[in-house]
XYZ file of C-alpha atoms in Angstrom:
315
model
C 68.367 137.020 151.926
C 70.698 137.572 148.969
C 69.078 137.283 145.560
C 70.864 136.489 142.309
C 71.364 139.401 139.951
C 70.393 139.036 136.314
C 72.188 142.287 135.523
C 74.958 142.016 132.983
C 77.962 144.043 134.036
C 80.300 142.103 131.761
C 80.379 141.097 128.106
C 80.391 137.459 129.207
C 77.236 137.776 131.303
C 75.544 139.797 128.559
C 76.261 137.057 126.003
C 74.999 134.352 128.370
C 71.795 136.308 129.005
C 71.291 136.489 125.225
C 71.703 132.728 124.899
C 74.868 132.898 122.825
C 77.236 129.920 122.718
C 80.448 131.345 124.154
C 84.093 130.389 124.412
C 86.419 131.378 127.239
C 90.148 130.803 127.619
C 92.605 130.485 130.474
C 95.735 132.418 131.411
C 98.179 131.362 134.117
C 100.576 133.901 135.664
C 103.852 132.331 136.717
C 106.058 132.680 139.807
C 107.551 135.801 138.271
C 107.637 139.588 138.423
C 106.509 139.832 134.798
C 103.372 138.781 132.925
C 104.628 139.410 129.398
C 103.817 135.810 128.454
C 100.274 136.158 129.822
C 99.677 139.292 127.775
C 101.103 137.599 124.679
C 98.805 134.593 125.154
C 95.799 136.886 125.680
C 96.565 138.737 122.459
C 96.846 135.423 120.618
C 93.476 134.102 121.834
C 91.359 137.259 121.934
C 89.795 136.811 118.485
C 88.449 133.407 119.542
C 87.096 133.954 123.076
C 84.784 136.403 124.779
C 86.815 136.399 128.005
C 89.727 134.642 129.691
C 90.228 133.343 133.218
C 93.309 134.490 135.093
C 94.239 131.797 137.581
C 94.796 132.403 141.294
C 97.590 130.172 142.598
C 96.316 127.028 140.818
C 97.203 123.785 142.594
C 98.493 126.065 145.370
C 101.480 127.036 143.245
C 102.218 130.721 143.795
C 102.015 133.099 140.862
C 101.734 136.799 140.055
C 98.679 138.252 141.854
C 95.556 137.385 139.871
C 93.629 140.625 140.369
C 96.582 142.729 139.211
C 97.419 140.401 136.327
C 93.772 140.579 135.252
C 93.787 144.368 135.268
C 97.105 144.724 133.439
C 96.217 142.116 130.815
C 92.771 143.565 130.182
C 94.261 147.042 129.799
C 96.993 145.802 127.460
C 94.834 143.624 125.202
C 91.229 144.773 125.415
C 90.145 141.195 126.159
C 87.763 140.892 129.085
C 89.199 139.028 132.062
C 87.593 136.624 134.526
C 89.534 137.180 137.716
C 89.830 134.039 139.817
C 89.609 134.457 143.586
C 90.151 131.515 145.924
C 89.529 131.101 149.628
C 92.621 129.038 150.443
C 94.897 131.979 151.123
C 92.651 134.777 152.425
C 90.215 135.395 155.245
C 86.992 137.335 154.758
C 88.648 140.705 155.409
C 91.178 140.148 152.630
C 88.481 138.836 150.282
C 86.280 141.873 150.943
C 89.217 144.195 150.292
C 89.843 142.513 146.940
C 86.176 142.764 145.985
C 86.033 146.456 146.886
C 89.127 147.122 144.781
C 88.640 145.006 141.643
C 85.876 147.070 139.982
C 88.084 150.164 140.236
C 90.616 148.203 138.190
C 88.042 147.740 135.435
C 87.191 144.121 136.228
C 83.625 142.899 135.748
C 83.927 139.117 136.277
C 85.098 137.089 139.245
C 85.248 133.291 139.515
C 84.765 132.290 143.152
C 86.755 129.209 144.146
C 87.361 127.343 147.387
C 90.867 126.537 146.140
C 93.277 123.631 146.395
C 94.819 122.785 149.770
C 98.531 123.668 150.084
C 99.249 119.950 150.283
C 98.611 119.955 146.520
C 101.477 122.395 146.040
C 104.766 121.244 144.524
C 106.737 123.792 146.568
C 104.664 125.392 149.343
C 103.202 122.559 151.392
C 104.262 124.276 154.608
C 101.773 127.092 153.910
C 98.808 127.372 156.265
C 95.391 127.272 154.568
C 92.702 129.741 155.640
C 89.278 128.645 154.332
C 87.433 131.267 156.359
C 84.873 131.123 153.540
C 84.209 128.553 150.849
C 83.193 129.146 147.248
C 79.482 129.189 148.044
C 79.741 131.760 150.834
C 82.088 133.818 148.654
C 79.490 133.838 145.856
C 76.887 134.947 148.383
C 79.216 137.709 149.608
C 79.761 139.014 146.069
C 76.023 139.204 145.464
C 75.394 140.914 148.792
C 78.005 143.544 147.968
C 76.578 144.045 144.470
C 72.868 144.017 145.312
C 72.745 145.498 148.806
C 75.882 147.588 149.160
C 76.844 145.681 152.297
C 79.317 142.984 153.282
C 78.158 140.659 156.060
C 75.611 143.331 156.918
C 78.035 146.258 157.114
C 77.406 149.029 154.599
C 80.376 150.234 152.580
C 80.659 153.778 151.223
C 81.065 154.899 147.630
C 79.509 153.430 144.505
C 78.235 149.875 144.621
C 80.555 147.363 143.052
C 79.521 145.907 139.696
C 80.634 142.300 139.275
C 79.224 139.140 137.789
C 80.278 136.006 139.623
C 80.880 132.477 138.398
C 81.553 129.194 140.144
C 83.256 125.885 139.446
C 81.533 122.575 138.741
C 82.985 119.079 138.625
C 81.281 116.555 136.312
C 83.840 113.957 137.435
C 82.803 114.102 141.086
C 81.043 111.137 142.559
C 78.337 110.609 143.428
C 76.740 113.002 140.931
C 73.872 113.753 143.315
C 76.266 115.289 145.842
C 77.826 117.545 143.203
C 74.400 118.691 142.021
C 73.492 119.606 145.612
C 76.626 121.774 145.798
C 75.725 123.453 142.521
C 72.177 124.114 143.720
C 73.651 125.879 146.761
C 75.852 127.985 144.492
C 72.888 128.808 142.273
C 70.843 129.887 145.288
C 73.782 132.026 146.465
C 73.685 133.918 143.165
C 76.071 132.194 140.771
C 75.837 133.669 137.249
C 77.557 130.803 135.415
C 79.481 127.586 135.989
C 82.780 126.561 134.427
C 83.536 122.872 134.786
C 86.636 120.875 135.455
C 88.109 119.070 132.467
C 85.975 116.342 130.893
C 86.716 113.666 128.283
C 83.545 111.558 128.051
C 80.744 113.082 125.964
C 77.989 110.797 127.280
C 78.858 111.508 130.917
C 79.072 115.209 130.101
C 75.619 115.256 128.499
C 74.144 113.404 131.480
C 75.758 115.909 133.847
C 74.475 118.869 131.827
C 70.950 117.488 131.828
C 70.984 117.451 135.635
C 72.560 120.902 135.963
C 70.271 122.512 133.410
C 67.184 120.996 135.007
C 68.022 121.631 138.644
C 69.937 124.931 138.656
C 69.112 126.830 135.432
C 72.649 128.262 135.595
C 74.514 128.523 132.236
C 77.361 126.009 132.179
C 80.614 126.157 130.226
C 82.267 122.769 129.747
C 86.010 122.593 130.446
C 88.232 121.087 127.749
C 92.006 120.795 127.949
C 94.144 120.638 124.788
C 97.334 118.858 125.858
C 100.489 120.398 124.456
C 102.733 117.349 124.859
C 102.885 113.787 126.149
C 104.532 115.055 129.338
C 101.602 117.407 129.950
C 99.068 114.680 129.157
C 100.746 112.146 131.445
C 101.139 114.657 134.269
C 97.528 115.723 133.980
C 96.391 112.102 134.071
C 98.459 111.341 137.175
C 98.192 114.544 139.208
C 94.653 115.904 138.802
C 92.184 114.204 141.164
C 89.089 112.783 139.505
C 90.359 113.312 135.958
C 91.532 110.425 133.817
C 92.862 110.970 130.311
C 91.494 108.179 128.074
C 94.144 105.495 127.808
C 93.904 105.238 124.030
C 94.408 109.000 123.684
C 97.340 108.918 126.101
C 98.804 106.046 124.091
C 98.567 108.070 120.891
C 100.435 110.964 122.523
C 103.122 108.559 123.690
C 103.455 107.083 120.199
C 103.861 110.537 118.639
C 106.606 111.407 121.097
C 108.406 108.140 120.423
C 108.238 108.596 116.643
C 109.222 112.248 116.345
C 111.058 113.460 119.473
C 114.552 112.754 118.162
C 113.678 113.263 114.491
C 111.580 116.396 114.012
C 110.293 118.320 117.049
C 108.212 120.688 114.943
C 106.465 117.721 113.352
C 105.915 116.305 116.837
C 104.162 119.524 117.899
C 101.999 119.416 114.792
C 101.018 115.821 115.485
C 100.126 116.633 119.110
C 97.889 119.460 117.898
C 96.282 117.134 115.355
C 95.453 114.616 118.096
C 93.855 117.349 120.203
C 91.753 118.599 117.318
C 90.636 115.104 116.281
C 89.541 114.278 119.837
C 88.151 117.603 121.084
C 86.725 118.991 117.841
C 83.807 116.523 117.568
C 83.181 117.011 121.321
C 82.782 120.764 120.754
C 80.634 120.220 117.666
C 78.185 117.951 119.487
C 77.786 120.291 122.460
C 77.275 123.219 120.087
C 74.735 121.443 117.872
C 72.717 120.122 120.808
C 73.047 123.415 122.728
C 73.499 121.237 125.792
C 75.964 123.694 127.333
C 76.190 127.485 127.273
C 79.675 127.264 125.831
C 83.157 125.868 126.195
C 85.975 126.826 128.541
C 89.152 125.943 126.640
C 92.039 125.561 129.085
C 94.758 125.963 126.476
C 97.303 127.464 128.874
C 100.360 128.654 126.913
C 98.825 126.908 123.884
C 96.890 129.587 121.944
C 97.526 127.886 118.601
C 94.900 125.301 119.597
C 91.985 127.741 119.347
C 91.677 128.268 115.592
C 91.469 124.596 114.500
C 89.135 123.697 117.372
C 86.675 126.484 116.627
C 86.517 125.387 112.994
C 84.175 122.660 114.216
C 81.323 125.099 114.887
C 81.444 126.900 111.543
């Protein structure tokens, strides 16, 4: 039987063990041979977050390899990375190879994901999914390799790997009872923290957190998504299953675009940021004051200027 480690190999896990309210960010490598933009974004956000996720082919859209991008960005910036690893593209042999390698690259956090089906991809729908493991069995594998020095019962040589492992949670999933059962399985498998999908409703979020905190005892970071433009907001509303941008907020984004797009684009950007801060700032403040969550995962991809005004709400 695999038991959950309480050991803190990473700064993130150490802060969670100490009960600190933490912020994490998100970085998204592109379909490119360079990650200069990722490193620039990490440098811009590092004073505001304790760690940053590096996505692994999100929405089954191919990008620069997550484990390598995580290593290079961490080395270049000093900001701790949370390397995402999904099961869509790799069988257990490939996943084990990644897990054996990552600690030698200086990585201490991995976020275990089942991953989106290639049918979600804008360009690579002909790809064949693997799903040899799912997120829960991947979490269990990480803990076995950390705690026992084995992988599916086979002992590996050399030093034991040192990784803390997180998992995803979806407050928007229905029914809630089914999602909580999944999270209980992940907790039993050894999940060190949860990061949620994007939420917009504070009452639903608090109800979700009450269930998670009671039934899993796993620290949970709530996912918030500052939307850089009306196009991003509309696309997110239409394309992400289970997530619905509030219609009044979407309408405000549309009105800003209509008023400023052909007049003053810089003013338009400022107004978009203002809308994000006005909507998300009180959300962050309430979660922080009630200590309902362990922190916030701010998915401000290519939008680091959103961090400073949002974090003003907890000062």
